[in-house]
Amino acid sequence: MLMNTLKALQNKDGKNSPTQSKKPGRLGSGGASPVSTPGHRKGRDLRSPKMVDGIPSSRSNSHAALPPVDKLPLVVPLGVDAMNSVVEVEQQQKRFDSTGMFHWCPDRSIEECILDRNQAAMTVLNGHVVVCLFAEPESPLIGLRNLVMPLRASNFHYHELKHVVILGNLDYIKREWRNLHNLPKISILEGSPLSRADLRAVNVNLCDMCTILSAKVAGIEDPTLADKEAILASLNIKAMHFDDTLGLLQSQSDGRDSQLGSPLVMQRKGSVYGANVPMITELINDSNVQFLDQDDDDDPDTELYLTQPFACGTAFAVSVLDSIMSTTYFNDNALTLIRTLITGGATPELELILAEGAGLRGGYSTPETLANRDRPRVAQIGLFEGPLAQFGKTGSKYGDLFVYSLKNLGMLCIGLYRFRDAHENQGQASVCTKRFVITNPANDFSLYPTDLLFVLQQFDPKAGNENRNRQKTRWSAVSREAEA
């Protein structure tokens, strides 16, 4: 490209300047060169037509001085290998932490993530996670990073990450922010979880989960009141009513983007009643679980593990952590599964970094770090459609489903998520929207079309299917050779 340009300049300059020296130039043998040489008169430099986007324009008669050729940057046409290198460099942006275990983003100031009530109301939030946080400015830190990090595991694609909206005291959140500023898709609304206006602003009826936490210290005189605000917030949301959001599917489906970059098209209809909002409340005292569900007829003396809120996944007690620690002590193999369920996975390097208080550090996407993305993840699959729809028919058994999922889809079934009244309606649509968890059912356990399945699946199911097909082909060939 450079040679052709200089030759064109040489010919043009030769026509416009008849007295130009005919001595051979440095760039070509036997041709005149506009470059200054020992045989040229002193002070001669390269002249060029006007440049347009880096290309000489022949329509302009004005000349501009250019530096000598030996100081010009070398322009080399990019070949296929060079183009591939450019693409690889672009792909090596820091999108994950240094271990490749979690999604990562550059440091952000907390002001960039703060929304006021009007901004939150105008921002269409859907399928997100709302964190309702009770805290005073000087309350002890509870470690919100441990809650958000599993939601940013790298074995989820970026578009699958759920936006997290934190509603609470801004001064307290600022103290937590130094551990959150490198995690993407986080917004903050200063307000109170007891304010219905704030709850409507964050579209709590459209969220995938509402988590109610408290960082306040329980009073010594009456520790049972430590959960009063969390319980009141839970009951307040359940008592709310929301407008039918089905109209948003049509009126806002023009492809515009919201302030958070998500399309304004609603992916699902919101809950009209607050009692149908997916919610989980943290309790300090197990006995307070009796106040969470007004429809629950359980005996107040019933143990936590036998209560309806715990079975439905709407209550979480601190004492559960004690049970998990005991389980890992007596069964060290359970730690792998628990780590996948709770932390989203971890490596010794990452645990060392976090233990030293360094926080997440960005790293380039190398083959070694990207390999850490290929690890199992927890998923929820319905039986009414999809690859397991054949087991949604009446009479199907869990044992057949377990074997089929593991053998053909590479998924490990953990349990079922069933409507509370499914046995009364024979798996048909139920008025009650409450579901409860059935862990590791028996082989002859009957399935319903409305059941949801908890599974551990591979990061890339398609790649897993290809690997299984290759293994089947390989084993078939080995079997044929053995028979021969």
Tab-separated table of C-alpha atoms in Angstrom:
chain	number	residue	atom	x	y	z
A	1	MET	CA	0.000	0.000	0.000
A	2	LEU	CA	2.836	2.389	0.948
A	3	MET	CA	4.797	1.542	-2.239
A	4	ASN	CA	1.830	2.254	-4.503
A	5	THR	CA	1.116	5.558	-2.770
A	6	LEU	CA	4.713	6.745	-3.105
A	7	LYS	CA	4.824	5.750	-6.774
A	8	ALA	CA	1.647	7.730	-7.440
A	9	LEU	CA	3.164	10.737	-5.681
A	10	GLN	CA	6.341	10.271	-7.677
A	11	ASN	CA	4.547	10.331	-11.024
A	12	LYS	CA	2.394	13.330	-10.099
A	13	ASP	CA	5.321	15.276	-8.733
A	14	GLY	CA	7.311	14.498	-11.845
A	15	LYS	CA	4.615	15.971	-14.078
A	16	ASN	CA	4.180	19.141	-12.020
A	17	SER	CA	7.937	19.760	-11.628
A	18	PRO	CA	9.809	19.340	-14.948
A	19	THR	CA	13.070	20.439	-13.369
A	20	GLN	CA	12.988	17.651	-10.803
A	21	SER	CA	16.150	15.586	-10.491
A	22	LYS	CA	16.055	12.205	-12.310
A	23	LYS	CA	18.459	10.476	-9.967
A	24	PRO	CA	17.378	7.049	-8.687
A	25	GLY	CA	15.573	7.188	-5.353
A	26	ARG	CA	15.813	4.986	-2.327
A	27	LEU	CA	12.550	3.170	-2.839
A	28	GLY	CA	12.931	2.060	-6.453
A	29	SER	CA	15.651	1.248	-8.953
A	30	GLY	CA	15.731	3.393	-12.066
A	31	GLY	CA	12.815	5.635	-11.059
A	32	ALA	CA	12.833	9.163	-9.708
A	33	SER	CA	12.030	9.575	-6.054
A	34	PRO	CA	10.631	12.655	-4.355
A	35	VAL	CA	12.677	11.792	-1.288
A	36	SER	CA	15.648	13.926	-0.430
A	37	THR	CA	18.969	12.249	-1.299
A	38	PRO	CA	22.556	13.424	-1.274
A	39	GLY	CA	22.144	14.340	-4.988
A	40	HIS	CA	19.069	16.499	-4.383
A	41	ARG	CA	19.234	20.138	-3.522
A	42	LYS	CA	19.299	20.857	0.178
A	43	GLY	CA	15.973	21.249	1.953
A	44	ARG	CA	13.922	19.138	-0.487
A	45	ASP	CA	11.188	17.099	1.308
A	46	LEU	CA	8.340	14.895	0.316
A	47	ARG	CA	5.201	16.641	-0.974
A	48	SER	CA	1.795	15.056	-1.058
A	49	PRO	CA	-1.745	15.960	-2.100
A	50	LYS	CA	-4.303	16.627	0.587
A	51	MET	CA	-5.004	13.566	2.739
A	52	VAL	CA	-8.620	12.455	3.212
A	53	ASP	CA	-9.053	9.723	5.819
A	54	GLY	CA	-5.436	8.744	5.333
A	55	ILE	CA	-5.782	8.477	1.490
A	56	PRO	CA	-4.254	11.041	-0.927
A	57	SER	CA	-6.904	13.113	-2.679
A	58	SER	CA	-6.076	13.809	-6.325
A	59	ARG	CA	-8.748	16.543	-6.571
A	60	SER	CA	-6.778	18.916	-4.376
A	61	ASN	CA	-3.892	20.972	-5.803
A	62	SER	CA	-2.678	22.066	-2.386
A	63	HIS	CA	0.430	20.266	-1.154
A	64	ALA	CA	1.433	19.559	2.434
A	65	ALA	CA	4.869	18.602	3.696
A	66	LEU	CA	5.321	15.061	4.987
A	67	PRO	CA	8.206	13.714	7.046
A	68	PRO	CA	10.974	11.732	5.338
A	69	VAL	CA	10.119	8.191	4.370
A	70	ASP	CA	12.472	6.688	6.922
A	71	LYS	CA	10.354	8.331	9.647
A	72	LEU	CA	6.969	7.385	8.244
A	73	PRO	CA	5.078	4.636	10.115
A	74	LEU	CA	5.216	1.301	8.373
A	75	VAL	CA	1.819	0.335	6.957
A	76	VAL	CA	1.464	-3.402	6.418
A	77	PRO	CA	-1.761	-4.948	5.086
A	78	LEU	CA	-3.261	-7.243	7.721
A	79	GLY	CA	-3.461	-10.867	6.721
A	80	VAL	CA	-5.696	-13.542	8.158
A	81	ASP	CA	-3.330	-14.330	11.028
A	82	ALA	CA	-3.005	-10.677	11.963
A	83	MET	CA	-6.765	-10.189	11.906
A	84	ASN	CA	-7.182	-13.213	14.153
A	85	SER	CA	-4.662	-11.699	16.561
A	86	VAL	CA	-6.662	-8.467	16.680
A	87	VAL	CA	-9.828	-10.412	17.438
A	88	GLU	CA	-8.075	-12.378	20.169
A	89	VAL	CA	-6.836	-9.144	21.769
A	90	GLU	CA	-10.374	-7.765	21.752
A	91	GLN	CA	-11.648	-10.956	23.365
A	92	GLN	CA	-9.042	-10.712	26.105
A	93	GLN	CA	-10.849	-7.890	27.850
A	94	LYS	CA	-11.131	-8.284	31.587
A	95	ARG	CA	-14.625	-9.739	31.952
A	96	PHE	CA	-13.836	-12.236	34.718
A	97	ASP	CA	-11.805	-12.195	37.892
A	98	SER	CA	-8.219	-13.424	37.908
A	99	THR	CA	-9.337	-16.998	38.621
A	100	GLY	CA	-12.088	-17.052	35.991
A	101	MET	CA	-14.680	-18.134	38.561
A	102	PHE	CA	-16.859	-15.007	38.631
A	103	HIS	CA	-17.947	-12.196	36.351
A	104	TRP	CA	-16.014	-9.000	36.977
A	105	CYS	CA	-16.204	-5.347	35.941
A	106	PRO	CA	-13.912	-2.329	36.466
A	107	ASP	CA	-14.266	-0.286	39.630
A	108	ARG	CA	-17.453	1.744	39.796
A	109	SER	CA	-18.274	4.503	42.218
A	110	ILE	CA	-21.422	4.018	44.221
A	111	GLU	CA	-22.860	7.222	42.736
A	112	GLU	CA	-22.991	5.538	39.326
A	113	CYS	CA	-25.293	2.835	40.679
A	114	ILE	CA	-27.650	4.921	42.809
A	115	LEU	CA	-31.216	5.357	41.583
A	116	ASP	CA	-33.792	7.685	43.059
A	117	ARG	CA	-37.408	6.623	43.300
A	118	ASN	CA	-38.415	8.262	40.002
A	119	GLN	CA	-35.512	6.741	38.101
A	120	ALA	CA	-36.267	3.326	39.540
A	121	ALA	CA	-39.941	3.664	38.633
A	122	MET	CA	-39.107	4.678	35.057
A	123	THR	CA	-36.589	1.859	34.720
A	124	VAL	CA	-38.319	-1.335	33.692
A	125	LEU	CA	-36.982	-3.992	36.038
A	126	ASN	CA	-38.042	-7.546	35.362
A	127	GLY	CA	-36.691	-10.926	36.426
A	128	HIS	CA	-34.354	-9.240	38.902
A	129	VAL	CA	-33.411	-9.802	42.544
A	130	VAL	CA	-34.525	-7.309	45.191
A	131	VAL	CA	-32.525	-7.197	48.423
A	132	CYS	CA	-34.490	-5.501	51.220
A	133	LEU	CA	-31.919	-4.553	53.842
A	134	PHE	CA	-32.587	-3.271	57.357
A	135	ALA	CA	-29.497	-1.589	58.764
A	136	GLU	CA	-28.281	1.452	60.632
A	137	PRO	CA	-25.266	3.430	59.418
A	138	GLU	CA	-23.089	1.831	62.124
A	139	SER	CA	-24.554	-1.686	61.971
A	140	PRO	CA	-21.994	-4.521	61.674
A	141	LEU	CA	-21.261	-5.627	58.130
A	142	ILE	CA	-23.040	-8.818	57.073
A	143	GLY	CA	-21.079	-9.322	53.861
A	144	LEU	CA	-23.407	-8.622	50.941
A	145	ARG	CA	-20.653	-9.822	48.625
A	146	ASN	CA	-21.309	-13.386	49.776
A	147	LEU	CA	-24.910	-12.991	48.635
A	148	VAL	CA	-24.168	-11.413	45.247
A	149	MET	CA	-21.100	-13.427	44.235
A	150	PRO	CA	-22.929	-16.750	43.629
A	151	LEU	CA	-25.283	-14.803	41.343
A	152	ARG	CA	-22.215	-13.682	39.347
A	153	ALA	CA	-20.649	-17.117	38.867
A	154	SER	CA	-18.873	-17.429	35.525
A	155	ASN	CA	-20.676	-20.663	34.646
A	156	PHE	CA	-23.617	-18.409	33.798
A	157	HIS	CA	-23.483	-16.374	30.605
A	158	TYR	CA	-23.505	-12.609	31.057
A	159	HIS	CA	-27.021	-12.209	29.672
A	160	GLU	CA	-28.240	-14.783	32.201
A	161	LEU	CA	-27.098	-12.732	35.198
A	162	LYS	CA	-29.987	-11.294	37.176
A	163	HIS	CA	-29.879	-7.617	38.047
A	164	VAL	CA	-29.583	-7.007	41.798
A	165	VAL	CA	-31.349	-4.011	43.341
A	166	ILE	CA	-30.438	-3.195	46.957
A	167	LEU	CA	-33.039	-1.238	48.926
A	168	GLY	CA	-31.873	0.129	52.259
A	169	ASN	CA	-29.768	2.650	54.164
A	170	LEU	CA	-27.278	4.306	51.806
A	171	ASP	CA	-24.653	5.055	54.486
A	172	TYR	CA	-24.518	1.388	55.423
A	173	ILE	CA	-24.383	0.239	51.786
A	174	LYS	CA	-21.425	2.590	51.211
A	175	ARG	CA	-19.489	0.612	53.802
A	176	GLU	CA	-20.313	-2.625	51.973
A	177	TRP	CA	-19.592	-1.146	48.544
A	178	ARG	CA	-15.832	-1.687	48.606
A	179	ASN	CA	-16.546	-5.417	48.258
A	180	LEU	CA	-19.265	-4.956	45.619
A	181	HIS	CA	-17.845	-2.375	43.207
A	182	ASN	CA	-16.309	-5.023	40.910
A	183	LEU	CA	-19.519	-7.041	40.490
A	184	PRO	CA	-21.692	-6.083	37.495
A	185	LYS	CA	-25.414	-5.374	37.291
A	186	ILE	CA	-26.005	-3.838	40.716
A	187	SER	CA	-28.253	-0.858	41.472
A	188	ILE	CA	-29.022	0.870	44.767
A	189	LEU	CA	-32.160	2.642	45.919
A	190	GLU	CA	-31.972	4.552	49.186
A	191	GLY	CA	-35.158	3.940	51.099
A	192	SER	CA	-36.959	1.642	53.479
A	193	PRO	CA	-38.124	-1.930	52.818
A	194	LEU	CA	-41.291	-0.997	54.730
A	195	SER	CA	-42.168	1.751	52.237
A	196	ARG	CA	-44.656	0.543	49.659
A	197	ALA	CA	-43.667	3.397	47.339
A	198	ASP	CA	-40.064	2.149	47.306
A	199	LEU	CA	-41.221	-1.436	46.789
A	200	ARG	CA	-43.367	-0.420	43.818
A	201	ALA	CA	-40.492	1.645	42.407
A	202	VAL	CA	-38.245	-1.436	42.224
A	203	ASN	CA	-41.074	-3.551	40.719
A	204	VAL	CA	-41.060	-6.068	43.520
A	205	ASN	CA	-44.010	-7.843	41.874
A	206	LEU	CA	-41.876	-8.536	38.776
A	207	CYS	CA	-38.789	-9.799	40.592
A	208	ASP	CA	-37.578	-13.374	40.510
A	209	MET	CA	-36.747	-13.233	44.203
A	210	CYS	CA	-37.119	-10.761	47.062
A	211	THR	CA	-34.635	-11.315	49.876
A	212	ILE	CA	-35.247	-9.688	53.261
A	213	LEU	CA	-32.184	-9.292	55.486
A	214	SER	CA	-31.340	-7.452	58.681
A	215	ALA	CA	-27.963	-6.219	59.873
A	216	LYS	CA	-29.238	-4.753	63.119
A	217	VAL	CA	-28.020	-6.145	66.427
A	218	ALA	CA	-30.664	-7.826	68.540
A	219	GLY	CA	-31.409	-6.255	71.871
A	220	ILE	CA	-30.172	-8.096	74.911
A	221	GLU	CA	-33.362	-7.473	76.872
A	222	ASP	CA	-35.612	-9.197	74.331
A	223	PRO	CA	-33.709	-11.063	71.584
A	224	THR	CA	-36.952	-12.467	70.133
A	225	LEU	CA	-37.708	-9.021	68.692
A	226	ALA	CA	-34.638	-9.189	66.458
A	227	ASP	CA	-36.767	-10.389	63.529
A	228	LYS	CA	-39.636	-7.930	63.933
A	229	GLU	CA	-38.696	-5.669	60.998
A	230	ALA	CA	-37.987	-8.574	58.637
A	231	ILE	CA	-41.330	-10.184	59.516
A	232	LEU	CA	-43.210	-6.886	59.116
A	233	ALA	CA	-41.606	-6.324	55.706
A	234	SER	CA	-42.595	-9.816	54.597
A	235	LEU	CA	-46.198	-9.379	55.741
A	236	ASN	CA	-46.320	-5.909	54.187
A	237	ILE	CA	-45.376	-7.236	50.748
A	238	LYS	CA	-47.859	-10.087	51.001
A	239	ALA	CA	-50.642	-7.590	51.726
A	240	MET	CA	-49.899	-5.425	48.672
A	241	HIS	CA	-51.896	-5.412	45.438
A	242	PHE	CA	-50.430	-4.587	42.043
A	243	ASP	CA	-51.900	-3.551	38.722
A	244	ASP	CA	-52.052	-6.092	35.951
A	245	THR	CA	-48.806	-5.587	33.976
A	246	LEU	CA	-49.926	-7.537	30.934
A	247	GLY	CA	-50.432	-4.292	29.006
A	248	LEU	CA	-46.736	-3.552	29.124
A	249	LEU	CA	-46.160	-6.486	26.799
A	250	GLN	CA	-47.845	-4.599	23.960
A	251	SER	CA	-47.339	-0.922	24.742
A	252	GLN	CA	-43.579	-1.183	25.375
A	253	SER	CA	-42.502	-3.748	22.808
A	254	ASP	CA	-40.948	-1.268	20.365
A	255	GLY	CA	-37.381	-2.416	21.066
A	256	ARG	CA	-36.295	0.563	23.169
A	257	ASP	CA	-33.810	0.082	25.941
A	258	SER	CA	-34.181	1.012	29.565
A	259	GLN	CA	-31.597	2.837	31.636
A	260	LEU	CA	-30.135	-0.498	32.732
A	261	GLY	CA	-29.762	-1.728	29.157
A	262	SER	CA	-32.544	-4.295	29.343
A	263	PRO	CA	-35.247	-4.250	26.680
A	264	LEU	CA	-38.554	-2.854	27.825
A	265	VAL	CA	-40.433	-5.949	26.685
A	266	MET	CA	-41.726	-7.790	29.726
A	267	GLN	CA	-40.781	-11.437	29.799
A	268	ARG	CA	-43.580	-12.497	32.094
A	269	LYS	CA	-46.700	-11.186	33.730
A	270	GLY	CA	-46.180	-9.743	37.179
A	271	SER	CA	-47.888	-10.923	40.321
A	272	VAL	CA	-51.170	-9.147	41.060
A	273	TYR	CA	-51.118	-10.150	44.736
A	274	GLY	CA	-48.135	-9.671	46.979
A	275	ALA	CA	-48.645	-13.124	48.443
A	276	ASN	CA	-47.473	-14.548	45.090
A	277	VAL	CA	-44.173	-12.629	45.076
A	278	PRO	CA	-41.201	-15.035	45.430
A	279	MET	CA	-39.688	-14.171	48.765
A	280	ILE	CA	-37.228	-15.436	51.343
A	281	THR	CA	-36.822	-13.955	54.818
A	282	GLU	CA	-33.830	-14.400	57.089
A	283	LEU	CA	-34.649	-15.187	60.707
A	284	ILE	CA	-32.365	-15.116	63.695
A	285	ASN	CA	-34.691	-17.058	65.972
A	286	ASP	CA	-36.259	-20.255	64.652
A	287	SER	CA	-39.403	-19.799	66.746
A	288	ASN	CA	-40.334	-16.652	64.831
A	289	VAL	CA	-41.110	-18.676	61.710
A	290	GLN	CA	-44.696	-19.046	62.977
A	291	PHE	CA	-45.343	-15.354	62.256
A	292	LEU	CA	-44.336	-15.425	58.596
A	293	ASP	CA	-47.313	-17.244	57.154
A	294	GLN	CA	-50.768	-16.222	58.324
A	295	ASP	CA	-52.327	-19.186	56.499
A	296	ASP	CA	-50.106	-21.719	58.207
A	297	ASP	CA	-51.847	-23.994	60.701
A	298	ASP	CA	-48.641	-25.513	62.069
A	299	ASP	CA	-48.251	-25.910	65.791
A	300	PRO	CA	-46.058	-23.092	67.187
A	301	ASP	CA	-43.858	-25.718	68.806
A	302	THR	CA	-43.140	-27.422	65.481
A	303	GLU	CA	-39.467	-27.624	64.583
A	304	LEU	CA	-38.208	-25.298	61.883
A	305	TYR	CA	-37.524	-28.096	59.408
A	306	LEU	CA	-41.154	-29.256	59.557
A	307	THR	CA	-42.805	-25.866	59.097
A	308	GLN	CA	-44.446	-24.765	55.892
A	309	PRO	CA	-42.354	-21.567	55.324
A	310	PHE	CA	-39.125	-23.545	55.555
A	311	ALA	CA	-40.382	-26.332	53.269
A	312	CYS	CA	-41.594	-23.754	50.740
A	313	GLY	CA	-38.269	-21.913	50.827
A	314	THR	CA	-39.680	-18.638	52.143
A	315	ALA	CA	-37.770	-18.711	55.451
A	316	PHE	CA	-34.085	-19.145	56.203
A	317	ALA	CA	-32.709	-19.380	59.731
A	318	VAL	CA	-29.156	-18.834	60.869
A	319	SER	CA	-29.233	-22.229	62.582
A	320	VAL	CA	-29.232	-23.879	59.144
A	321	LEU	CA	-25.571	-22.932	58.805
A	322	ASP	CA	-24.797	-24.951	61.897
A	323	SER	CA	-26.396	-27.977	60.288
A	324	ILE	CA	-24.367	-27.453	57.110
A	325	MET	CA	-21.126	-27.283	59.089
A	326	SER	CA	-21.976	-30.493	60.896
A	327	THR	CA	-22.748	-32.207	57.604
A	328	THR	CA	-19.394	-31.262	56.064
A	329	TYR	CA	-17.578	-32.441	59.207
A	330	PHE	CA	-19.047	-35.958	59.096
A	331	ASN	CA	-19.232	-36.199	55.289
A	332	ASP	CA	-16.459	-34.320	53.518
A	333	ASN	CA	-17.791	-35.368	50.109
A	334	ALA	CA	-20.864	-33.227	50.709
A	335	LEU	CA	-18.677	-30.117	50.625
A	336	THR	CA	-18.384	-30.230	46.832
A	337	LEU	CA	-22.152	-30.172	46.374
A	338	ILE	CA	-22.687	-27.576	49.094
A	339	ARG	CA	-20.017	-25.337	47.610
A	340	THR	CA	-21.681	-25.521	44.201
A	341	LEU	CA	-25.093	-24.730	45.661
A	342	ILE	CA	-24.019	-21.909	47.993
A	343	THR	CA	-20.891	-20.266	46.570
A	344	GLY	CA	-21.197	-21.047	42.868
A	345	GLY	CA	-17.799	-22.755	43.035
A	346	ALA	CA	-14.404	-21.719	44.361
A	347	THR	CA	-10.723	-22.465	43.862
A	348	PRO	CA	-7.878	-22.491	46.432
A	349	GLU	CA	-6.428	-19.407	44.736
A	350	LEU	CA	-9.701	-17.501	45.029
A	351	GLU	CA	-10.211	-18.547	48.644
A	352	LEU	CA	-6.713	-17.293	49.471
A	353	ILE	CA	-7.362	-13.953	47.743
A	354	LEU	CA	-10.622	-13.424	49.621
A	355	ALA	CA	-9.144	-14.569	52.936
A	356	GLU	CA	-6.395	-11.953	52.638
A	357	GLY	CA	-8.981	-9.242	52.010
A	358	ALA	CA	-7.716	-8.307	48.556
A	359	GLY	CA	-11.109	-8.666	46.913
A	360	LEU	CA	-11.783	-9.705	43.349
A	361	ARG	CA	-9.148	-8.712	40.807
A	362	GLY	CA	-9.733	-8.618	37.076
A	363	GLY	CA	-7.853	-10.981	34.794
A	364	TYR	CA	-7.519	-11.630	31.093
A	365	SER	CA	-9.502	-14.396	29.449
A	366	THR	CA	-6.820	-17.035	29.013
A	367	PRO	CA	-7.556	-20.679	28.182
A	368	GLU	CA	-6.687	-21.604	31.769
A	369	THR	CA	-9.134	-19.167	33.364
A	370	LEU	CA	-11.872	-19.815	30.816
A	371	ALA	CA	-11.613	-23.527	31.594
A	372	ASN	CA	-12.900	-22.726	35.101
A	373	ARG	CA	-16.225	-21.663	33.572
A	374	ASP	CA	-16.866	-25.237	32.502
A	375	ARG	CA	-18.307	-26.459	35.802
A	376	PRO	CA	-21.779	-27.605	36.845
A	377	ARG	CA	-24.464	-25.132	37.757
A	378	VAL	CA	-27.860	-25.350	39.418
A	379	ALA	CA	-30.890	-25.041	37.145
A	380	GLN	CA	-34.646	-25.398	37.372
A	381	ILE	CA	-36.453	-27.219	34.550
A	382	GLY	CA	-40.165	-27.665	34.029
A	383	LEU	CA	-41.826	-30.929	33.042
A	384	PHE	CA	-44.651	-29.341	31.067
A	385	GLU	CA	-42.327	-28.529	28.143
A	386	GLY	CA	-38.739	-28.881	27.065
A	387	PRO	CA	-36.456	-31.927	26.920
A	388	LEU	CA	-38.231	-33.633	29.844
A	389	ALA	CA	-41.823	-33.050	28.742
A	390	GLN	CA	-42.321	-36.794	28.193
A	391	PHE	CA	-42.124	-37.276	31.972
A	392	GLY	CA	-44.820	-34.728	32.632
A	393	LYS	CA	-47.466	-37.263	31.686
A	394	THR	CA	-49.539	-38.957	34.340
A	395	GLY	CA	-47.938	-42.139	35.604
A	396	SER	CA	-44.301	-41.163	35.033
A	397	LYS	CA	-41.882	-42.074	37.808
A	398	TYR	CA	-38.996	-40.129	39.257
A	399	GLY	CA	-36.586	-43.066	38.908
A	400	ASP	CA	-37.071	-43.166	35.122
A	401	LEU	CA	-36.610	-39.413	34.960
A	402	PHE	CA	-33.395	-39.574	36.994
A	403	VAL	CA	-31.807	-42.248	34.778
A	404	TYR	CA	-32.872	-40.584	31.521
A	405	SER	CA	-31.588	-37.134	32.580
A	406	LEU	CA	-28.229	-38.503	33.665
A	407	LYS	CA	-27.701	-40.809	30.701
A	408	ASN	CA	-28.989	-38.667	27.832
A	409	LEU	CA	-28.762	-35.073	29.032
A	410	GLY	CA	-25.866	-35.201	31.479
A	411	MET	CA	-27.981	-33.661	34.260
A	412	LEU	CA	-28.029	-34.818	37.881
A	413	CYS	CA	-31.490	-34.499	39.420
A	414	ILE	CA	-31.539	-33.187	42.992
A	415	GLY	CA	-35.231	-32.888	43.783
A	416	LEU	CA	-38.655	-31.554	42.836
A	417	TYR	CA	-40.413	-28.248	43.399
A	418	ARG	CA	-44.137	-29.057	43.604
A	419	PHE	CA	-47.334	-27.139	44.199
A	420	ARG	CA	-48.569	-27.602	47.734
A	421	ASP	CA	-52.019	-28.787	46.585
A	422	ALA	CA	-50.849	-30.778	43.556
A	423	HIS	CA	-51.996	-34.079	45.042
A	424	GLU	CA	-55.546	-32.723	45.360
A	425	ASN	CA	-55.668	-31.413	41.787
A	426	GLN	CA	-53.834	-34.386	40.234
A	427	GLY	CA	-51.168	-32.120	38.783
A	428	GLN	CA	-53.599	-29.682	37.159
A	429	ALA	CA	-53.444	-25.913	37.569
A	430	SER	CA	-53.769	-25.033	41.245
A	431	VAL	CA	-55.232	-21.954	42.848
A	432	CYS	CA	-52.515	-22.095	45.489
A	433	THR	CA	-49.186	-20.827	44.142
A	434	LYS	CA	-47.080	-22.114	47.031
A	435	ARG	CA	-44.517	-24.762	46.204
A	436	PHE	CA	-42.422	-26.944	48.457
A	437	VAL	CA	-39.162	-28.836	47.923
A	438	ILE	CA	-38.951	-32.633	47.779
A	439	THR	CA	-35.327	-33.715	48.010
A	440	ASN	CA	-34.246	-36.995	46.400
A	441	PRO	CA	-37.674	-38.669	46.001
A	442	ALA	CA	-38.069	-42.432	45.820
A	443	ASN	CA	-37.775	-44.273	42.500
A	444	ASP	CA	-41.516	-44.962	42.285
A	445	PHE	CA	-42.467	-41.370	43.159
A	446	SER	CA	-45.187	-40.142	40.748
A	447	LEU	CA	-44.625	-36.961	38.720
A	448	TYR	CA	-47.052	-34.188	37.751
A	449	PRO	CA	-46.885	-31.884	34.682
A	450	THR	CA	-46.698	-28.836	36.966
A	451	ASP	CA	-43.592	-30.091	38.776
A	452	LEU	CA	-40.308	-28.235	38.487
A	453	LEU	CA	-37.022	-30.145	38.650
A	454	PHE	CA	-33.842	-29.037	40.425
A	455	VAL	CA	-30.803	-30.282	38.516
A	456	LEU	CA	-27.053	-29.868	38.271
A	457	GLN	CA	-26.298	-29.321	34.598
A	458	GLN	CA	-23.181	-28.619	32.596
A	459	PHE	CA	-22.095	-25.102	31.684
A	460	ASP	CA	-22.569	-25.849	27.976
A	461	PRO	CA	-25.190	-28.603	27.543
A	462	LYS	CA	-24.607	-28.787	23.767
A	463	ALA	CA	-20.918	-29.494	24.239
A	464	GLY	CA	-21.825	-32.090	26.839
A	465	ASN	CA	-24.161	-33.836	24.410
A	466	GLU	CA	-21.431	-33.894	21.763
A	467	ASN	CA	-18.985	-35.407	24.250
A	468	ARG	CA	-21.472	-38.081	25.243
A	469	ASN	CA	-22.155	-38.904	21.587
A	470	ARG	CA	-18.419	-39.271	20.950
A	471	GLN	CA	-18.089	-41.500	24.007
A	472	LYS	CA	-20.992	-43.667	22.846
A	473	THR	CA	-19.430	-43.986	19.401
A	474	ARG	CA	-16.072	-44.859	20.928
A	475	TRP	CA	-17.550	-47.494	23.226
A	476	SER	CA	-19.584	-48.950	20.361
A	477	ALA	CA	-16.415	-49.312	18.309
A	478	VAL	CA	-14.613	-50.924	21.238
A	479	SER	CA	-17.512	-53.324	21.738
A	480	ARG	CA	-17.523	-54.332	18.063
A	481	GLU	CA	-13.768	-54.917	18.151
A	482	ALA	CA	-14.151	-57.029	21.290
A	483	GLU	CA	-16.899	-59.129	19.666
A	484	ALA	CA	-14.801	-59.588	16.527
